[in-house]
XYZ file of C-alpha atoms in Angstrom:
756
model
C 0.000 0.000 0.000
C 2.816 2.422 0.782
C 4.404 1.812 -2.601
C 1.070 2.253 -4.367
C 0.530 5.550 -2.562
C 3.944 6.781 -3.627
C 3.216 5.830 -7.221
C -0.120 7.634 -7.181
C 1.397 10.801 -5.724
C 4.271 10.638 -8.226
C 1.937 10.208 -11.190
C -0.688 12.727 -10.063
C 1.727 15.593 -9.441
C 3.592 14.998 -12.677
C 0.358 14.813 -14.651
C -0.903 17.996 -13.016
C 2.240 19.861 -14.070
C 2.014 18.797 -17.697
C -1.743 19.428 -17.745
C -1.205 23.056 -16.800
C 1.573 23.368 -19.388
C -0.616 21.850 -22.114
C -3.511 24.173 -21.266
C -1.188 27.184 -21.511
C 0.058 26.050 -24.912
C -3.395 25.276 -26.313
C -4.930 28.507 -25.055
C -2.130 30.526 -26.641
C -2.599 28.944 -30.090
C -2.345 31.315 -33.034
C -4.516 31.173 -36.142
C -2.409 31.146 -39.285
C -3.361 31.059 -42.942
C -1.713 28.470 -45.168
C -2.026 27.253 -48.716
C -4.884 24.962 -49.643
C -2.459 22.210 -50.596
C 0.325 23.100 -48.191
C 2.030 20.794 -45.744
C 0.851 21.017 -42.176
C 3.262 21.445 -39.323
C 3.693 18.928 -36.554
C 2.628 21.615 -34.100
C -0.442 22.735 -36.037
C -3.991 21.475 -36.121
C -6.119 21.962 -39.211
C -9.218 24.123 -38.706
C -10.233 24.864 -42.301
C -8.654 24.478 -45.745
C -6.727 27.715 -45.275
C -6.729 28.472 -41.520
C -4.962 26.392 -38.886
C -4.033 26.634 -35.240
C -0.299 26.950 -34.630
C 0.930 25.984 -31.155
C 4.035 28.148 -30.985
C 4.522 27.373 -27.295
C 4.976 23.650 -27.957
C 7.961 21.675 -29.115
C 11.589 22.696 -29.254
C 11.428 25.969 -31.177
C 14.792 25.482 -32.891
C 13.289 24.673 -36.346
C 11.225 27.851 -36.276
C 14.194 29.956 -35.105
C 16.254 28.538 -37.974
C 13.500 29.500 -40.413
C 13.290 33.015 -38.988
C 17.041 33.499 -39.285
C 16.808 32.288 -42.892
C 14.387 35.124 -43.712
C 10.982 33.520 -43.104
C 8.545 35.607 -41.057
C 6.551 33.829 -38.320
C 4.349 36.447 -36.723
C 4.081 36.209 -32.955
C 6.519 33.334 -32.535
C 9.104 35.469 -30.729
C 6.552 37.683 -28.986
C 5.855 38.332 -25.316
C 2.844 35.999 -25.094
C 4.697 32.958 -26.413
C 7.706 33.863 -24.263
C 5.630 33.659 -21.082
C 3.911 30.442 -22.165
C 7.210 28.806 -23.095
C 8.919 29.844 -19.868
C 6.297 28.649 -17.411
C 5.426 25.607 -19.498
C 9.077 24.546 -19.635
C 9.435 24.835 -15.862
C 6.384 22.619 -15.319
C 7.444 20.026 -17.899
C 10.966 19.683 -16.526
C 9.566 19.272 -13.020
C 6.982 16.670 -14.092
C 9.486 13.906 -14.888
C 8.582 13.269 -18.526
C 11.267 12.661 -21.147
C 11.920 16.227 -22.225
C 14.803 18.661 -22.091
C 15.149 22.376 -21.618
C 17.871 23.130 -24.175
C 15.753 23.636 -27.314
C 13.077 25.741 -25.574
C 15.851 27.790 -23.970
C 16.992 28.748 -27.470
C 13.495 30.000 -28.290
C 13.211 31.830 -24.960
C 16.546 33.575 -25.451
C 15.682 34.425 -29.062
C 12.372 35.900 -27.918
C 14.167 38.076 -25.387
C 16.559 39.217 -28.084
C 13.724 40.000 -30.485
C 11.752 41.906 -27.844
C 14.804 43.899 -26.783
C 15.205 45.262 -30.319
C 11.970 47.204 -29.897
C 13.781 49.591 -27.593
C 16.145 50.814 -30.317
C 14.922 51.801 -33.758
C 18.402 51.064 -35.115
C 17.756 47.349 -34.614
C 13.966 47.195 -34.702
C 13.743 48.715 -38.188
C 16.690 46.762 -39.569
C 15.933 43.095 -40.191
C 19.592 42.213 -40.745
C 20.669 43.588 -37.375
C 17.642 42.027 -35.720
C 18.671 38.608 -37.013
C 22.191 39.156 -35.714
C 20.766 39.730 -32.255
C 18.609 36.603 -32.514
C 21.677 34.567 -33.523
C 23.586 35.887 -30.525
C 20.609 35.236 -28.250
C 20.342 31.620 -29.400
C 23.998 31.124 -28.448
C 23.229 32.590 -25.030
C 20.319 30.168 -24.612
C 22.554 27.126 -25.136
C 25.203 28.707 -22.904
C 22.736 28.985 -20.041
C 21.241 25.523 -20.601
C 24.612 23.748 -20.448
C 26.908 26.281 -18.841
C 28.921 26.114 -22.067
C 29.503 29.519 -23.740
C 31.846 28.210 -26.447
C 29.531 25.307 -27.187
C 26.630 27.740 -27.424
C 28.400 29.822 -30.058
C 29.333 26.721 -32.049
C 25.776 25.385 -31.778
C 24.404 28.663 -33.109
C 26.965 28.571 -35.925
C 26.475 24.927 -36.891
C 22.787 24.325 -36.268
C 20.725 27.474 -35.801
C 22.098 30.398 -37.795
C 21.723 30.746 -41.545
C 24.339 33.480 -42.049
C 27.111 33.703 -39.455
C 29.955 36.103 -40.353
C 32.851 36.875 -38.027
C 31.122 39.975 -36.709
C 28.112 37.954 -35.612
C 30.345 35.275 -34.105
C 32.145 37.790 -31.883
C 28.870 39.300 -30.740
C 27.435 35.853 -30.078
C 30.495 34.970 -28.014
C 30.113 38.150 -25.968
C 26.422 37.428 -25.412
C 27.093 33.806 -24.419
C 29.891 34.926 -22.095
C 27.650 37.392 -20.280
C 24.953 34.715 -19.940
C 27.470 32.254 -18.484
C 28.780 34.855 -16.024
C 25.271 35.619 -14.810
C 24.601 31.886 -14.426
C 27.834 31.508 -12.479
C 26.937 34.403 -10.166
C 23.408 33.153 -9.578
C 24.615 29.575 -8.940
C 21.224 27.817 -9.354
C 22.632 24.360 -8.481
C 24.402 25.464 -5.332
C 27.741 23.980 -6.370
C 29.561 27.225 -7.006
C 30.698 25.868 -10.380
C 29.621 26.484 -13.934
C 30.319 22.872 -14.964
C 27.176 20.770 -14.570
C 28.642 17.258 -14.745
C 32.209 17.709 -13.585
C 34.305 14.559 -13.882
C 37.749 13.685 -12.536
C 38.982 10.925 -14.805
C 42.521 9.990 -13.745
C 43.207 7.381 -16.413
C 44.013 7.606 -20.080
C 42.302 5.449 -22.681
C 43.826 2.403 -24.378
C 43.903 1.653 -28.079
C 41.754 -1.456 -27.754
C 38.959 0.798 -26.469
C 38.610 2.396 -29.886
C 36.580 -0.605 -31.050
C 33.826 -0.122 -28.441
C 33.937 3.622 -29.096
C 33.194 2.943 -32.772
C 30.403 0.527 -31.783
C 28.848 3.244 -29.634
C 29.112 5.644 -32.579
C 27.340 3.153 -34.852
C 24.567 2.810 -32.279
C 24.247 6.600 -32.044
C 23.885 6.897 -35.822
C 21.345 4.076 -36.050
C 19.360 5.431 -33.120
C 19.333 8.939 -34.596
C 18.109 7.747 -37.999
C 15.446 5.513 -36.419
C 14.317 8.246 -34.031
C 13.888 10.756 -36.864
C 11.789 8.398 -38.963
C 9.572 7.150 -36.141
C 9.055 10.625 -34.686
C 8.055 12.029 -38.077
C 5.612 9.135 -38.480
C 4.096 9.964 -35.084
C 3.794 13.628 -36.071
C 2.028 12.675 -39.287
C -0.282 10.460 -37.229
C -1.145 13.442 -35.071
C -1.972 15.456 -38.173
C -3.938 12.926 -40.181
C -6.001 11.313 -37.417
C -8.305 12.492 -34.670
C -5.405 12.294 -32.241
C -4.441 15.823 -33.203
C -7.857 17.143 -32.132
C -7.241 16.205 -28.479
C -3.828 17.620 -27.585
C -4.472 17.957 -23.862
C -5.762 14.398 -23.571
C -2.702 13.145 -25.428
C -0.356 14.976 -23.063
C -2.115 13.624 -19.984
C -2.013 10.064 -21.340
C 1.700 10.260 -22.258
C 2.598 11.736 -18.865
C 0.630 9.176 -16.865
C 2.053 6.247 -18.813
C 5.598 7.606 -18.634
C 5.571 8.167 -14.890
C 3.847 4.876 -14.093
C 6.315 2.846 -16.169
C 9.313 4.762 -14.846
C 8.695 4.631 -11.117
C 9.914 1.074 -10.516
C 13.391 1.591 -12.009
C 15.816 3.887 -10.175
C 17.447 4.978 -13.452
C 14.132 6.130 -14.943
C 12.653 7.548 -11.753
C 15.211 10.315 -11.461
C 15.436 13.339 -13.739
C 17.334 13.298 -17.005
C 20.013 15.706 -15.825
C 20.677 13.718 -12.681
C 20.759 10.499 -14.688
C 23.307 11.817 -17.197
C 25.477 13.242 -14.424
C 25.491 9.925 -12.575
C 26.330 7.910 -15.682
C 29.296 10.175 -16.424
C 30.851 9.738 -12.988
C 33.810 7.540 -12.129
C 33.301 4.789 -9.565
C 35.126 5.335 -6.265
C 37.220 2.667 -4.630
C 34.972 -0.069 -3.263
C 35.531 -2.820 -0.724
C 35.343 -6.089 -2.698
C 33.949 -7.866 0.381
C 30.921 -5.567 0.440
C 27.963 -7.291 -1.248
C 26.213 -5.693 -4.207
C 22.664 -4.549 -3.399
C 20.537 -4.376 -6.566
C 17.542 -3.085 -4.574
C 19.324 0.072 -3.498
C 18.081 3.465 -4.614
C 21.603 4.895 -4.554
C 22.689 5.269 -8.171
C 26.409 5.210 -7.320
C 26.077 1.889 -5.549
C 24.163 0.421 -8.466
C 26.694 1.567 -11.077
C 29.863 0.499 -9.248
C 30.515 -3.253 -9.165
C 33.576 -4.898 -7.636
C 33.081 -8.501 -8.803
C 34.520 -10.178 -11.885
C 31.680 -12.562 -12.742
C 28.996 -11.926 -15.328
C 26.366 -12.699 -12.728
C 27.587 -9.696 -10.747
C 26.853 -7.424 -13.696
C 23.522 -8.852 -14.816
C 21.312 -6.861 -12.380
C 22.939 -3.609 -13.488
C 22.808 -4.505 -17.177
C 19.127 -5.472 -16.952
C 18.169 -2.205 -15.239
C 20.139 -0.175 -17.762
C 18.564 -2.095 -20.655
C 15.087 -1.335 -19.297
C 16.016 2.335 -18.913
C 17.291 2.360 -22.511
C 14.037 0.977 -23.927
C 11.891 3.137 -21.645
C 13.638 6.399 -22.467
C 13.814 5.620 -26.186
C 10.103 4.891 -26.489
C 8.874 7.874 -24.511
C 11.362 10.246 -26.163
C 9.784 9.430 -29.535
C 6.215 9.920 -28.324
C 6.815 12.993 -26.166
C 8.756 15.081 -28.674
C 6.028 16.750 -30.722
C 3.307 16.773 -28.055
C 1.676 20.107 -27.224
C 4.065 20.971 -24.411
C 7.483 22.657 -24.430
C 9.890 19.811 -25.084
C 13.544 19.691 -25.993
C 15.477 16.898 -27.648
C 19.077 17.410 -26.568
C 19.021 16.032 -23.021
C 16.750 13.030 -23.821
C 19.092 12.026 -26.651
C 22.128 12.433 -24.430
C 20.557 10.337 -21.665
C 19.741 7.488 -24.047
C 23.267 7.468 -25.441
C 24.746 7.672 -21.947
C 22.722 4.636 -20.849
C 23.881 2.599 -23.846
C 27.446 3.761 -23.359
C 27.331 2.739 -19.710
C 26.101 -0.697 -20.732
C 29.074 -1.075 -23.085
C 31.415 0.319 -20.429
C 30.181 -2.102 -17.778
C 30.640 -5.019 -20.141
C 34.148 -3.845 -21.065
C 34.944 -3.598 -17.373
C 33.820 -7.180 -16.919
C 35.957 -8.352 -19.878
C 39.104 -6.695 -18.554
C 38.577 -8.230 -15.126
C 37.651 -11.688 -16.337
C 40.498 -11.805 -18.901
C 43.209 -9.926 -17.084
C 46.029 -12.000 -18.544
C 44.907 -11.836 -22.183
C 47.233 -10.278 -24.741
C 44.574 -7.762 -25.810
C 44.512 -6.368 -22.292
C 48.251 -6.525 -21.757
C 48.337 -2.779 -21.158
C 45.995 -3.095 -18.194
C 47.465 -3.211 -14.670
C 46.938 -6.516 -12.875
C 45.653 -5.260 -9.534
C 43.884 -2.062 -10.658
C 41.178 -0.776 -12.938
C 41.720 -0.809 -16.686
C 38.717 1.062 -18.097
C 36.362 3.742 -16.820
C 32.694 2.993 -17.708
C 31.779 6.661 -17.372
C 33.890 7.467 -20.444
C 31.693 5.208 -22.551
C 28.619 7.035 -21.283
C 30.228 10.326 -22.332
C 30.963 9.016 -25.825
C 27.430 7.571 -26.106
C 25.816 10.881 -25.138
C 27.655 12.697 -27.910
C 27.027 9.940 -30.471
C 23.235 9.820 -30.058
C 22.924 13.605 -30.019
C 24.919 13.810 -33.241
C 22.945 10.995 -34.831
C 19.705 12.832 -34.106
C 20.676 16.418 -34.941
C 23.711 15.903 -37.262
C 25.661 18.384 -35.143
C 29.335 17.531 -34.602
C 31.750 20.240 -33.458
C 29.238 21.905 -31.149
C 28.441 18.560 -29.485
C 32.106 17.890 -28.728
C 32.599 21.398 -27.330
C 29.468 21.143 -25.174
C 30.510 17.783 -23.725
C 33.981 19.047 -22.925
C 32.569 22.105 -21.167
C 29.928 20.018 -19.406
C 32.463 17.667 -17.855
C 35.481 19.945 -17.639
C 37.635 17.129 -19.032
C 39.759 17.347 -22.178
C 41.610 14.056 -21.890
C 38.969 12.080 -23.759
C 38.387 14.517 -26.599
C 39.660 12.038 -29.180
C 37.312 9.162 -28.147
C 34.371 11.567 -28.180
C 35.332 12.707 -31.672
C 35.551 9.092 -32.841
C 32.064 8.331 -31.571
C 30.586 11.580 -32.874
C 31.991 11.298 -36.376
C 31.016 7.632 -36.670
C 27.474 8.495 -35.619
C 27.335 11.317 -38.153
C 28.416 9.078 -41.037
C 26.031 6.275 -40.120
C 23.084 8.611 -39.582
C 23.677 10.458 -42.851
C 23.709 7.149 -44.716
C 20.095 6.502 -43.688
C 18.896 10.103 -43.210
C 20.473 12.978 -45.171
C 18.947 15.545 -42.783
C 18.767 15.895 -39.030
C 15.590 16.070 -36.992
C 15.436 19.877 -37.072
C 15.691 20.036 -40.863
C 13.040 17.323 -41.153
C 10.718 19.303 -38.885
C 11.241 22.413 -41.015
C 10.322 20.432 -44.106
C 7.341 18.895 -42.331
C 6.132 22.330 -41.236
C 6.389 23.703 -44.769
C 8.682 26.580 -43.825
C 10.637 27.908 -46.835
C 14.069 27.012 -45.499
C 16.669 27.042 -48.246
C 19.270 24.291 -47.995
C 22.504 25.651 -49.444
C 24.511 22.496 -48.729
C 22.881 20.171 -51.255
C 24.099 20.253 -54.853
C 21.343 19.606 -57.402
C 21.329 18.413 -61.008
C 18.848 20.897 -62.468
C 16.200 19.859 -64.962
C 15.227 23.460 -65.707
C 17.651 25.814 -67.375
C 16.420 29.389 -66.983
C 14.463 31.548 -64.564
C 11.565 31.761 -67.049
C 10.872 28.049 -66.526
C 10.413 28.544 -62.796
C 8.729 31.944 -62.551
C 5.109 32.403 -61.543
C 3.070 34.531 -63.941
C -0.405 34.408 -62.383
C 0.357 36.733 -59.463
C -1.838 39.824 -59.226
C -0.144 43.165 -59.809
C -0.735 46.728 -58.646
C -0.961 49.161 -61.559
C -0.149 52.715 -60.589
C -1.875 54.193 -63.646
C -5.276 52.651 -62.976
C -6.081 54.150 -59.602
C -9.705 53.017 -59.697
C -8.364 49.491 -59.138
C -6.425 50.556 -56.048
C -9.187 51.320 -53.592
C -8.964 50.138 -50.004
C -11.629 47.484 -50.488
C -10.035 46.058 -53.625
C -6.581 45.993 -52.047
C -7.938 44.178 -48.993
C -9.551 41.634 -51.296
C -6.211 41.063 -53.009
C -4.587 40.398 -49.652
C -7.253 37.827 -48.844
C -6.797 36.063 -52.161
C -3.033 35.850 -51.878
C -3.345 34.570 -48.304
C -5.629 31.782 -49.492
C -2.854 30.696 -51.826
C -0.417 30.467 -48.932
C 1.678 33.400 -50.164
C 0.997 35.840 -47.344
C 4.744 36.142 -46.825
C 5.083 37.382 -50.422
C 3.812 40.563 -52.012
C 2.675 42.328 -55.176
C 4.693 43.748 -58.048
C 3.959 47.422 -58.730
C 3.807 48.187 -62.463
C 2.585 50.940 -64.737
C 0.114 50.715 -67.616
C 2.898 49.719 -70.016
C 3.964 46.782 -67.841
C 7.213 48.279 -66.573
C 8.164 47.230 -63.059
C 8.009 50.184 -60.665
C 8.587 48.394 -57.372
C 7.433 45.717 -54.983
C 5.205 45.950 -51.922
C 5.187 43.127 -49.390
C 1.915 41.794 -48.024
C 2.886 42.761 -44.488
C 3.668 46.313 -45.597
C 0.426 46.595 -47.545
C -1.555 45.255 -44.621
C 0.005 47.828 -42.298
C -0.590 50.613 -44.815
C -4.263 49.652 -45.108
C -4.608 49.585 -41.319
C -3.556 53.263 -41.254
C -6.615 54.105 -43.363
C -9.215 52.851 -40.902
C -10.848 56.293 -40.776
C -11.233 56.518 -44.564
C -13.985 55.168 -46.739
C -13.370 51.791 -48.394
C -13.694 53.468 -51.810
C -10.726 55.717 -51.088
C -8.072 55.499 -53.782
C -4.520 54.662 -52.694
C -1.366 55.809 -54.445
C 1.857 53.854 -54.880
C 4.108 56.139 -56.927
C 3.971 59.602 -55.412
C 7.334 61.035 -56.543
C 7.333 63.672 -53.824
C 6.532 61.587 -50.755
C 9.681 62.971 -49.145
C 8.229 66.494 -49.295
C 8.108 66.555 -45.486
C 11.722 67.681 -45.604
C 11.727 69.692 -48.839
C 8.179 70.971 -49.070
C 9.205 74.468 -50.187
C 11.512 73.454 -53.040
C 10.055 70.823 -55.363
C 12.888 71.354 -57.850
C 15.346 69.997 -55.275
C 13.841 66.522 -55.487
C 16.563 64.187 -56.806
C 15.892 62.867 -60.280
C 15.739 59.229 -59.162
C 12.668 60.023 -57.021
C 10.791 61.636 -59.914
C 9.179 60.348 -63.106
C 11.339 60.710 -66.181
C 8.885 63.133 -67.763
C 9.168 65.474 -64.794
C 12.946 65.357 -64.953
C 12.900 66.259 -68.665
C 10.492 69.124 -68.043
C 12.674 70.446 -65.262
C 15.793 70.217 -67.398
C 14.088 72.027 -70.281
C 13.065 74.820 -67.973
C 16.538 75.183 -66.533
C 18.028 75.354 -70.028
C 15.521 77.947 -71.220
C 16.035 81.739 -71.170
C 15.876 83.497 -67.814
C 12.457 84.518 -66.628
C 11.165 86.743 -63.922
C 10.125 85.534 -60.485
C 6.455 85.497 -61.386
C 6.975 83.090 -64.237
C 9.184 80.896 -62.065
C 6.132 79.762 -60.213
C 4.701 78.394 -63.461
C 7.009 75.352 -63.509
C 5.767 72.471 -65.605
C 6.939 70.211 -62.779
C 4.568 71.648 -60.211
C 1.823 72.011 -62.797
C 2.115 68.361 -63.774
C 2.057 67.315 -60.153
C -1.068 69.365 -59.567
C -2.736 67.772 -62.509
C -1.809 64.269 -61.397
C -2.283 64.486 -57.635
C -5.034 67.063 -57.269
C -5.277 68.878 -53.959
C -2.346 66.961 -52.563
C -0.007 69.525 -54.184
C -2.385 72.474 -54.629
C -1.711 75.888 -53.141
C -3.656 76.756 -50.036
C -5.765 79.408 -51.805
C -6.655 77.199 -54.749
C -7.371 74.210 -52.515
C -10.044 76.160 -50.713
C -11.623 77.861 -53.735
C -11.503 75.608 -56.790
C -9.889 72.556 -58.335
C -6.265 72.911 -59.445
C -5.379 74.631 -62.669
C -5.319 72.766 -65.933
C -1.735 72.874 -67.214
C -0.724 71.055 -70.359
C -0.177 67.336 -70.058
C 3.295 65.928 -69.980
C 3.935 63.378 -72.696
C 4.389 60.430 -70.378
C 1.179 61.260 -68.492
C -1.183 61.533 -71.459
C -2.383 57.950 -71.249
C -2.750 58.053 -67.499
C -4.751 61.275 -67.518
C -6.934 60.070 -70.338
C -7.830 56.886 -68.481
C -8.386 58.478 -65.085
C -11.873 59.893 -64.924
C -12.395 59.247 -61.230
C -11.673 61.599 -58.359
C -8.446 61.664 -56.350
C -8.726 61.701 -52.592
C -6.395 63.132 -50.014
C -7.127 63.684 -46.329
C -10.763 62.804 -46.879
C -11.216 65.545 -49.496
C -11.910 64.951 -53.154
C -10.407 66.823 -56.068
C -11.467 66.106 -59.624
C -8.697 66.403 -62.210
C -9.313 68.343 -65.344
C -10.725 66.567 -68.342
C -8.369 64.975 -70.782
C -9.912 67.104 -73.580
C -8.416 70.540 -73.436
C -10.086 73.616 -74.980
C -8.070 76.692 -75.534
C -4.751 74.827 -75.626
C -2.673 74.221 -78.653
C -1.640 70.687 -79.445
C 1.200 71.773 -81.683
C 4.746 70.980 -80.760
C 5.544 74.599 -80.291
C 3.080 75.046 -77.461
C 3.115 71.601 -75.921
C 5.528 72.598 -73.171
C 4.384 76.169 -72.566
C 1.319 77.623 -70.904
C -0.995 80.065 -72.704
C -0.998 83.607 -71.461
C -4.534 83.325 -70.097
C -3.696 80.290 -67.939
C -4.010 80.959 -64.219
C -0.737 81.667 -62.474
C 0.422 79.054 -59.985
C 1.286 80.030 -56.489
C 4.840 80.559 -55.367
C 6.690 77.668 -53.770
C 6.408 79.032 -50.295
C 2.606 79.046 -50.646
C 2.302 75.397 -51.606
C 0.399 73.488 -48.924
C 1.758 69.955 -48.678
C 0.516 67.859 -45.751
C 2.884 65.683 -43.787
C 3.085 61.977 -44.429
C 0.966 61.219 -41.362
C -1.799 63.370 -42.825
C -2.117 61.387 -46.076
C -2.611 57.749 -45.037
C -3.757 56.713 -48.528
C -0.277 57.409 -49.905
C 1.426 53.999 -49.852
C 4.584 55.119 -51.644
C 6.852 54.856 -48.561
C 5.953 51.176 -48.234
C 6.965 50.308 -51.806
C 10.403 48.834 -52.412
C 11.365 50.825 -55.488
C 14.492 48.763 -56.149
C 13.390 45.117 -55.912
C 15.889 42.436 -56.790
C 15.215 41.486 -60.401
C 16.785 39.091 -62.897
C 16.378 38.359 -66.573
C 14.093 35.521 -67.702
C 17.125 34.060 -69.475
C 19.183 33.951 -66.284
C 20.468 30.442 -65.485
C 18.737 28.512 -62.749
C 22.056 28.312 -60.850
C 21.994 32.096 -60.497
C 18.474 31.899 -59.086
C 19.649 29.353 -56.506
C 22.615 31.517 -55.548
C 20.544 34.679 -55.098
C 17.813 32.970 -53.088
C 20.285 31.076 -50.955
C 22.976 33.599 -50.164
C 21.012 36.846 -50.090
C 18.164 35.438 -48.031
C 15.457 37.122 -50.130
C 11.980 35.598 -50.265
C 11.354 36.302 -53.960
C 12.924 37.455 -57.209
C 11.203 39.579 -59.826
C 11.742 38.491 -63.419
C 12.095 41.490 -65.749
C 12.779 41.604 -69.476
C 14.178 45.019 -70.438
C 12.267 46.639 -67.614
C 8.943 44.909 -68.360
C 7.612 42.704 -65.573
C 7.335 39.037 -66.577
C 6.770 37.139 -63.349
C 8.122 36.339 -59.909
C 10.046 33.438 -58.386
C 9.167 32.737 -54.765
C 11.589 30.927 -52.513
C 8.796 28.483 -51.675
C 8.473 27.610 -55.363
C 12.178 26.939 -55.699
C 12.190 24.819 -52.532
C 9.335 22.756 -53.981
C 11.310 22.348 -57.194
C 14.386 21.292 -55.203
C 12.273 18.765 -53.313
C 11.175 17.236 -56.617
C 14.821 16.927 -57.623
C 15.647 15.168 -54.365
C 12.799 12.716 -54.747
C 13.903 11.978 -58.314
C 17.505 11.502 -57.217
C 18.939 14.481 -59.111
C 21.520 15.390 -56.473
C 25.277 15.075 -56.312
């Protein structure tokens, strides 16, 4: 009865912790819009063909951070709400006793803090490149705090998390990880006064015959990693395609209850993962051989240290370790992907450490039972020959590498974890063997597989493809809607909102719209997020309000009194020619200087937006002669222009009283009304004209020729980190190549075997 009571208390408290964590994650779910035929994420539940629930507080968070650093935008993932959910949920899950680690979620927590801190400084908040540098440095700090390993944290960020990691970012990441480690050292959460979590004091060197078991451990780590990745992805697909995904809280409660109930009877599974790994790494102290071995003891050190030389002396330990290996392996597969914060690093290390300890215990038995054999001639007769804890250390690194395909960072983390550099070479042997074996069965690690499963557009620059398409024209998308600056009646608030809805239904909400003129020439690019923000600024305007995308004088806040000082690259070509003709003409008096064709053309095109204060109050703007490049636009624009809620109707395209001859096409008749002087022009500030979307347009989008080779497309998308490329033929817009489209094409090549 006493044992049953202990089991019930153990299971109930652990289940209560994970229940609260699961409720926090489910209640903080975010609705996201995806493509109708897109791939669902392992942490998402389908609600409708285009809307799903994304549980950003669940899982590891490393795949999403990798996608963000590669240029993909995940709204809200690094926000305050998810930060709080992840923090408290991680504390509860680690305290519950389930097979989960804190290292992956710590990366997301640190990245969230880095992202939130950029809001304080506009220098970083408005610069995506600098923001990603801070997130890279923050991820290194997260690993540094989780393991107490600042160098390992930087290498982990370099090898696994970051997409672009120059020397400047590496130095900043090292500084960030160093500060995090110093704060951890000062706080001393474990009460040891040391930064090293699993400090070891190995006083023996390894022997050459031990390389064989080290390689065997590496082979196991590679096989386990490949098998774990495949089974875990199958479980995630089961969650998505069956009704299991509709009951996330029930699933978490069931996994927790079963895990704790099956783990209570074994002392190696009853303790926490960190305590288990630390115990398996330790060296056995000197033991009295006359003291009997007690297999029923709850003291881990007594269970691990055996003084006999018979196989029967080792069988109780080997059986308990074998049960712990199966138990931890099974529940690691089922827990990773549930709707709770769960890491993968420490569970993988614990499984490898258990297997390594099994091999180490058996090697200890062999050296004792065959002390006089030639293979063990290097071993002392009356002393120990091998240290089983070394095998656990090698196994921890091998399984972690087999699962994540991380090598250098794993070795550095293990060395900093134990504070021991003597066995660096055996750890490298196990890690590299595991990497080769795992890559033979699985080309990608678990994090890359989760990115692919989630459908994030992560561009793999390591794989070399044999392309079946030759030019950019064969890959570009031509059915994307465009924004024409010359047909303003198509650019009302309601129509633009409808375009955003349609592109979101296609799963391209992270894309945008090309901005063209009536002749098809590319004028710029506006991202969906920018357009959505611009529309939100017009909440006080009518839905029929016309929006402008090519106002050449949107910087008039600084130069409102001198329109001629606008640089030529911010003005239409026709305005530049008119200005140059006026400057080259004969000198005129001050009164005629106010009659510039530039200002007249702007008045004609933009109505009251550039009218003088007197004319704006009394009548519509004057009717100057049309500039050549604006004839088509003015002839097709019969609607009214709106600015600040007021409406100004442009003059009719048919002009009475004006000569159409070449001699008078660029001059005003004498009876034309005189325009106001520059200092009388009333130009509202940018905040006062919310329907002017020009500041949100990227006027220099990255564009390539349709005849550009597909290798150039891969290089630009991969190294520059852009989400799309505009395809332009002599300035005329032809189509767009999204990174998602290229990734889908690359996936087809992989499935067909067209890779080097």
